[in-house]
CSV table of C-alpha atoms and ligand atoms in Angstrom, one decimal:
chain,number,residue,atom,x,y,z
A,1,MET,CA,11.4,3.9,20.3
A,2,ASN,CA,8.4,3.9,18.1
A,3,GLN,CA,6.3,0.9,16.7
A,4,THR,CA,8.3,1.9,12.8
A,5,SER,CA,11.6,2.3,14.4
A,6,LYS,CA,11.1,-0.9,16.1
A,7,ILE,CA,9.8,-2.6,12.7
A,8,ILE,CA,12.8,-1.4,10.9
A,9,ASN,CA,15.0,-2.6,13.5
A,10,GLN,CA,13.7,-6.1,13.6
A,11,ALA,CA,13.9,-6.5,9.5
A,12,LYS,CA,17.3,-5.1,9.7
A,13,LYS,CA,18.5,-7.6,12.4
A,14,GLU,CA,16.7,-10.4,10.2
A,15,GLY,CA,19.0,-9.3,6.8
A,16,ARG,CA,15.4,-8.4,5.2
A,17,LYS,CA,15.0,-5.0,2.7
A,18,ALA,CA,11.8,-5.6,2.1
A,19,LEU,CA,9.1,-5.2,4.6
A,20,LEU,CA,6.6,-7.1,4.7
A,21,GLU,CA,2.9,-5.7,4.0
A,22,PRO,CA,1.1,-5.9,7.4
A,23,GLU,CA,4.7,-4.6,8.5
A,24,ALA,CA,4.5,-1.3,6.0
A,25,LYS,CA,0.7,-0.8,6.8
A,26,ALA,CA,1.4,-1.2,11.0
A,27,ILE,CA,3.8,1.7,10.0
A,28,CYS,CA,1.4,3.6,7.8
A,29,THR,CA,-0.9,3.4,10.3
A,30,GLU,CA,0.9,4.8,13.3
A,31,TYR,CA,2.0,8.3,10.8
A,32,GLY,CA,-1.6,8.7,10.4
A,33,ILE,CA,-2.0,7.1,6.9
A,34,SER,CA,-5.5,5.0,7.1
A,35,THR,CA,-5.4,1.5,5.8
A,36,ASN,CA,-7.8,-1.6,5.7
A,37,LYS,CA,-8.6,-3.4,8.4
A,38,PHE,CA,-7.0,-6.8,8.1
A,39,LYS,CA,-5.3,-10.0,10.0
A,40,LEU,CA,-2.3,-12.6,8.8
A,41,ALA,CA,-3.4,-16.1,8.9
A,42,LYS,CA,-1.4,-19.1,8.9
A,43,ASN,CA,-4.3,-21.6,7.7
A,44,ALA,CA,-7.3,-22.1,5.7
A,45,LYS,CA,-9.3,-22.5,9.1
A,46,GLU,CA,-8.1,-19.2,10.5
A,47,ALA,CA,-8.5,-17.4,7.4
A,48,ALA,CA,-12.2,-17.8,7.5
A,49,LYS,CA,-12.6,-17.3,10.7
A,50,PHE,CA,-10.9,-13.6,10.5
A,51,ALA,CA,-12.8,-13.0,7.7
A,52,ASP,CA,-16.5,-13.4,9.6
A,53,GLU,CA,-15.4,-11.1,12.2
A,54,ILE,CA,-13.8,-8.0,10.1
A,55,GLY,CA,-17.0,-8.5,7.7
A,56,TYR,CA,-17.7,-9.6,3.6
A,57,PRO,CA,-16.6,-8.7,1.0
A,58,ILE,CA,-13.0,-10.4,1.7
A,59,VAL,CA,-9.4,-9.6,0.1
A,60,LEU,CA,-7.0,-12.0,0.2
A,61,LYS,CA,-2.6,-11.6,-0.3
A,62,ILE,CA,-0.2,-13.5,-0.1
A,63,VAL,CA,2.6,-12.9,2.4
A,64,SER,CA,6.1,-13.7,1.4
A,65,PRO,CA,9.5,-11.9,1.6
A,66,ASP,CA,10.3,-13.6,-1.9
A,67,ILE,CA,7.0,-12.4,-3.9
A,68,ILE,CA,7.0,-8.5,-3.8
A,69,HIS,CA,4.7,-8.2,-6.8
A,70,LYS,CA,2.1,-10.4,-5.4
A,71,SER,CA,-0.6,-9.9,-8.6
A,72,ASP,CA,2.2,-11.2,-10.3
A,73,ALA,CA,2.2,-14.4,-8.4
A,74,GLY,CA,-1.3,-15.2,-8.3
A,75,GLY,CA,-1.4,-13.8,-4.7
A,76,VAL,CA,-4.5,-11.3,-4.3
A,77,LEU,CA,-7.7,-12.5,-4.8
A,78,VAL,CA,-10.8,-9.8,-4.4
A,79,ASN,CA,-14.4,-10.1,-3.4
A,80,LEU,CA,-14.8,-12.9,-1.5
A,81,LYS,CA,-18.7,-13.2,-0.3
A,82,THR,CA,-17.9,-16.6,2.1
A,83,ALA,CA,-16.1,-18.1,4.4
A,84,GLU,CA,-16.8,-21.4,2.3
A,85,ASP,CA,-14.6,-18.8,-0.7
A,86,VAL,CA,-12.2,-17.4,1.5
A,87,ALA,CA,-10.9,-20.8,3.2
A,88,ALA,CA,-10.7,-21.7,-0.6
A,89,GLY,CA,-9.1,-19.1,-1.8
A,90,TYR,CA,-6.5,-19.4,1.3
A,91,THR,CA,-5.5,-23.0,-0.4
A,92,LYS,CA,-5.5,-21.4,-3.6
A,93,ILE,CA,-3.3,-18.4,-3.1
A,94,ILE,CA,-0.6,-21.0,-1.0
A,95,GLU,CA,-1.2,-22.8,-4.4
A,96,ASN,CA,-0.3,-20.0,-6.7
A,97,ALA,CA,2.6,-18.8,-4.6
A,98,LYS,CA,4.4,-22.3,-4.7
A,99,ASN,CA,3.7,-22.1,-8.2
A,100,TYR,CA,5.4,-19.2,-8.8
A,101,LYS,CA,8.7,-19.6,-6.7
A,102,ALA,CA,8.7,-22.9,-5.8
A,103,ASP,CA,11.1,-22.1,-2.8
A,104,ALA,CA,9.3,-18.8,-1.4
A,105,GLU,CA,9.1,-18.7,2.4
A,106,ILE,CA,5.3,-18.2,3.4
A,107,VAL,CA,4.2,-15.8,6.2
A,108,GLY,CA,0.8,-16.6,5.4
A,109,VAL,CA,-2.5,-14.9,3.9
A,110,LEU,CA,-3.5,-11.4,4.7
A,111,VAL,CA,-7.3,-11.2,5.7
A,112,LEU,CA,-8.4,-7.8,4.4
A,113,GLU,CA,-11.5,-6.0,4.4
A,114,MET,CA,-12.5,-5.2,0.6
A,115,ALA,CA,-11.8,-1.0,0.0
A,116,PRO,CA,-14.7,0.1,-2.8
A,117,GLN,CA,-13.9,1.6,-5.9
A,118,GLY,CA,-12.5,4.8,-5.6
A,119,THR,CA,-10.2,7.2,-7.7
A,120,GLU,CA,-6.6,4.9,-7.6
A,121,VAL,CA,-3.8,7.3,-7.1
A,122,ILE,CA,-0.2,6.3,-5.6
A,123,VAL,CA,1.9,8.0,-3.0
A,124,GLY,CA,5.5,7.3,-3.0
A,125,ALA,CA,8.7,8.3,-2.0
A,126,VAL,CA,12.3,7.4,-3.3
A,127,LYS,CA,15.3,8.4,-1.6
A,128,ASP,CA,17.5,10.4,-4.6
A,129,PRO,CA,21.6,9.8,-4.4
A,130,GLN,CA,21.9,13.9,-5.0
A,131,PHE,CA,18.4,15.1,-3.6
A,132,GLY,CA,17.7,12.5,-0.6
A,133,GLN,CA,14.3,11.6,0.2
A,134,THR,CA,11.7,12.6,-2.3
A,135,VAL,CA,8.3,12.3,-2.5
A,136,MET,CA,6.0,11.3,-5.7
A,137,PHE,CA,2.3,11.9,-6.5
A,138,GLY,CA,0.0,10.9,-9.1
A,139,LEU,CA,-3.1,8.8,-10.3
A,140,GLY,CA,-2.9,5.4,-10.6
A,141,GLY,CA,-2.1,3.2,-13.7
A,142,ILE,CA,-1.9,4.8,-17.3
A,143,PHE,CA,-1.4,7.8,-15.8
A,144,VAL,CA,1.9,7.1,-13.9
A,145,GLU,CA,3.0,4.1,-16.1
A,146,LEU,CA,2.2,5.4,-19.6
A,147,LEU,CA,1.4,9.5,-19.5
A,148,LYS,CA,4.0,9.6,-16.8
A,149,ASP,CA,2.2,12.3,-15.3
A,150,VAL,CA,3.5,12.6,-11.8
A,151,ASN,CA,4.9,15.0,-9.9
A,152,PHE,CA,7.9,15.2,-7.4
A,153,ARG,CA,9.2,17.2,-4.5
A,154,VAL,CA,12.3,16.7,-2.5
A,155,ALA,CA,11.4,16.0,1.2
A,156,PRO,CA,10.6,17.6,4.2
A,157,ILE,CA,7.3,19.3,2.7
A,158,THR,CA,4.0,20.8,3.8
A,159,LYS,CA,0.6,19.7,3.3
A,160,ALA,CA,0.6,23.1,1.5
A,161,ASP,CA,3.5,21.7,-0.6
A,162,ALA,CA,1.7,18.5,-1.2
A,163,LYS,CA,-1.5,20.2,-2.3
A,164,GLU,CA,-0.1,21.7,-5.1
A,165,MET,CA,2.0,18.4,-6.3
A,166,ILE,CA,-1.9,17.2,-6.4
A,167,THR,CA,-3.9,20.0,-8.3
A,168,GLN,CA,-0.8,20.5,-10.2
A,169,LEU,CA,-0.8,17.1,-12.2
A,170,LYS,CA,-2.7,17.2,-15.5
A,171,ALA,CA,-4.4,14.5,-14.7
A,172,PHE,CA,-6.2,16.5,-11.6
A,173,PRO,CA,-9.9,17.4,-13.3
A,174,LEU,CA,-9.9,13.2,-12.5
A,175,LEU,CA,-9.9,14.3,-9.2
A,176,ASN,CA,-11.6,17.5,-9.3
A,177,GLY,CA,-15.3,16.3,-10.4
A,178,TYR,CA,-14.7,15.6,-14.0
A,179,ARG,CA,-18.4,15.2,-15.7
A,180,GLY,CA,-20.3,15.4,-12.8
A,181,SER,CA,-18.7,12.8,-10.6
A,182,LYS,CA,-18.0,14.0,-6.7
A,183,PRO,CA,-14.6,15.9,-6.4
A,184,ALA,CA,-12.2,13.5,-4.6
A,185,ASP,CA,-11.2,14.5,-1.1
A,186,ILE,CA,-7.7,16.6,-1.7
A,187,ASP,CA,-7.4,17.2,1.9
A,188,ALA,CA,-7.0,13.6,2.7
A,189,LEU,CA,-4.6,12.8,-0.1
A,190,ALA,CA,-2.3,15.9,0.8
A,191,THR,CA,-1.9,14.5,4.2
A,192,ILE,CA,-1.0,11.3,3.4
A,193,ILE,CA,1.6,12.9,1.0
A,194,ALA,CA,2.9,15.1,3.9
A,195,ASN,CA,2.9,12.0,6.6
A,196,VAL,CA,5.0,10.0,4.4
A,197,SER,CA,7.0,13.3,3.7
A,198,LYS,CA,7.5,13.2,7.7
A,199,LEU,CA,7.9,9.2,7.8
A,200,VAL,CA,11.1,9.0,5.4
A,201,MET,CA,12.4,12.2,7.0
A,202,ASP,CA,12.6,10.4,10.4
A,203,GLU,CA,13.2,7.3,8.9
A,204,PRO,CA,16.4,7.9,7.0
A,205,SER,CA,17.4,4.2,6.0
A,206,ILE,CA,14.0,4.3,3.5
A,207,LYS,CA,15.5,4.0,0.2
A,208,GLU,CA,11.7,3.0,-1.4
A,209,LEU,CA,8.0,3.7,-0.5
A,210,ASP,CA,5.4,3.0,-2.3
A,211,LEU,CA,1.2,3.3,-1.3
A,212,ASN,CA,0.0,1.7,-4.9
A,213,PRO,CA,-2.7,1.9,-4.9
A,214,VAL,CA,-4.5,4.4,-2.5
A,215,MET,CA,-8.2,4.5,-3.2
A,216,ALA,CA,-9.1,7.9,-3.0
A,217,TYR,CA,-13.4,9.4,-1.8
A,218,PRO,CA,-14.9,12.3,-2.2
A,219,LYS,CA,-14.6,11.7,1.6
A,220,GLY,CA,-11.3,10.1,3.1
A,221,ALA,CA,-8.8,8.1,1.2
A,222,LYS,CA,-7.5,5.1,2.3
A,223,THR,CA,-4.3,2.8,1.2
A,224,VAL,CA,-5.3,-0.3,-0.4
A,225,ASP,CA,-1.1,-1.8,-0.7
A,226,ALA,CA,2.0,-0.8,1.0
A,227,ARG,CA,5.4,-1.6,-0.2
A,228,ILE,CA,9.0,-0.3,1.7
A,229,ILE,CA,12.3,-1.2,0.9
A,230,LEU,CA,15.4,-0.2,3.1
A,231,GLU,CA,18.6,0.6,1.9
B,1,LIG,P1,0.8,-6.0,-5.7
B,1,LIG,O1,0.8,-4.7,-6.4
B,1,LIG,O2,1.8,-6.6,-5.2
B,1,LIG,O3,0.4,-6.8,-7.6
B,1,LIG,P2,-1.8,-4.9,-4.4
B,1,LIG,O4,-1.9,-5.3,-3.1
B,1,LIG,O5,-1.9,-3.7,-4.8
B,1,LIG,O6,-0.7,-6.4,-5.1
B,1,LIG,O7,-3.4,-5.8,-4.9
B,1,LIG,C1,-3.6,-5.7,-6.5
B,1,LIG,C2,-4.9,-4.9,-6.5
B,1,LIG,O8,-6.3,-5.8,-6.0
B,1,LIG,C3,-5.1,-4.1,-5.9
B,1,LIG,O9,-4.1,-2.7,-7.3
B,1,LIG,C4,-6.4,-3.1,-6.5
B,1,LIG,O10,-7.3,-3.3,-7.2
B,1,LIG,C5,-7.0,-4.2,-5.5
B,1,LIG,N1,-7.0,-4.6,-4.0
B,1,LIG,C6,-5.7,-4.8,-3.5
B,1,LIG,N2,-6.3,-4.9,-2.0
B,1,LIG,C7,-7.7,-4.7,-1.9
B,1,LIG,C8,-8.3,-4.0,-1.1
B,1,LIG,N3,-8.3,-4.6,0.5
B,1,LIG,N4,-9.5,-3.8,-1.4
B,1,LIG,C9,-9.8,-3.7,-2.5
B,1,LIG,N5,-9.4,-3.7,-4.1
B,1,LIG,C10,-7.6,-4.5,-3.6
B,2,LIG,MG1,0.3,-2.6,-5.6
């Protein structure tokens, strides 16, 4: 059995529907979807040590099965530049989480390499009751929420299909070198979408998957946040 099936079986055994971010990212890694380096810290001192190993700037994130939207809970701190800031940030995040939900179970705090700013895109999947596993692609923020400029395809899809999902967006010019900015790596994005398609076909118990955001760069793309919900 591969790592992905093991993680999913373990969550089912524990009666958890939402995978933890480190679990979702381990699955991404097994499916060739690259993420920034991370380690799970259990106390402030350990967080500072991991930050020294990973290198600055650092991002900290709460890991809790009871907190799905981490920034809403004050559970994300970005651009921490020293070990002292990371240690203090650890304490702050735990405090914020407890204020948000007093009885939240806290697994620890994720210490992550900070991703440079790129164009933020979203890759997703949902299990449609009628069509089955369906993959989604769009640009981040207002493009998804306000303009609904997203494309869906029923899985499985090929990389060529994935490229069409990207190039057929209304906002595609923003990815393709709008006003002199460098074009994003469309091939890297299409690879992520095709790998998500493979993942949700291999694992039919995945009900929802959200890579939000994925940072798109002129060369490559990195998944900054990953959420997987099981049936
Ligand atoms: P959530 O969606 O649960 O609130 P995210 O993990 O998406 O939490 O973090 C919120 C925001 O923080 C992201 O949209 C992104 O802008 C920023 N962010 C998170 N992790 C990183 C990272 N490793 N590098 C750079 N920015 C990050
Ligand atoms: Mg997110």
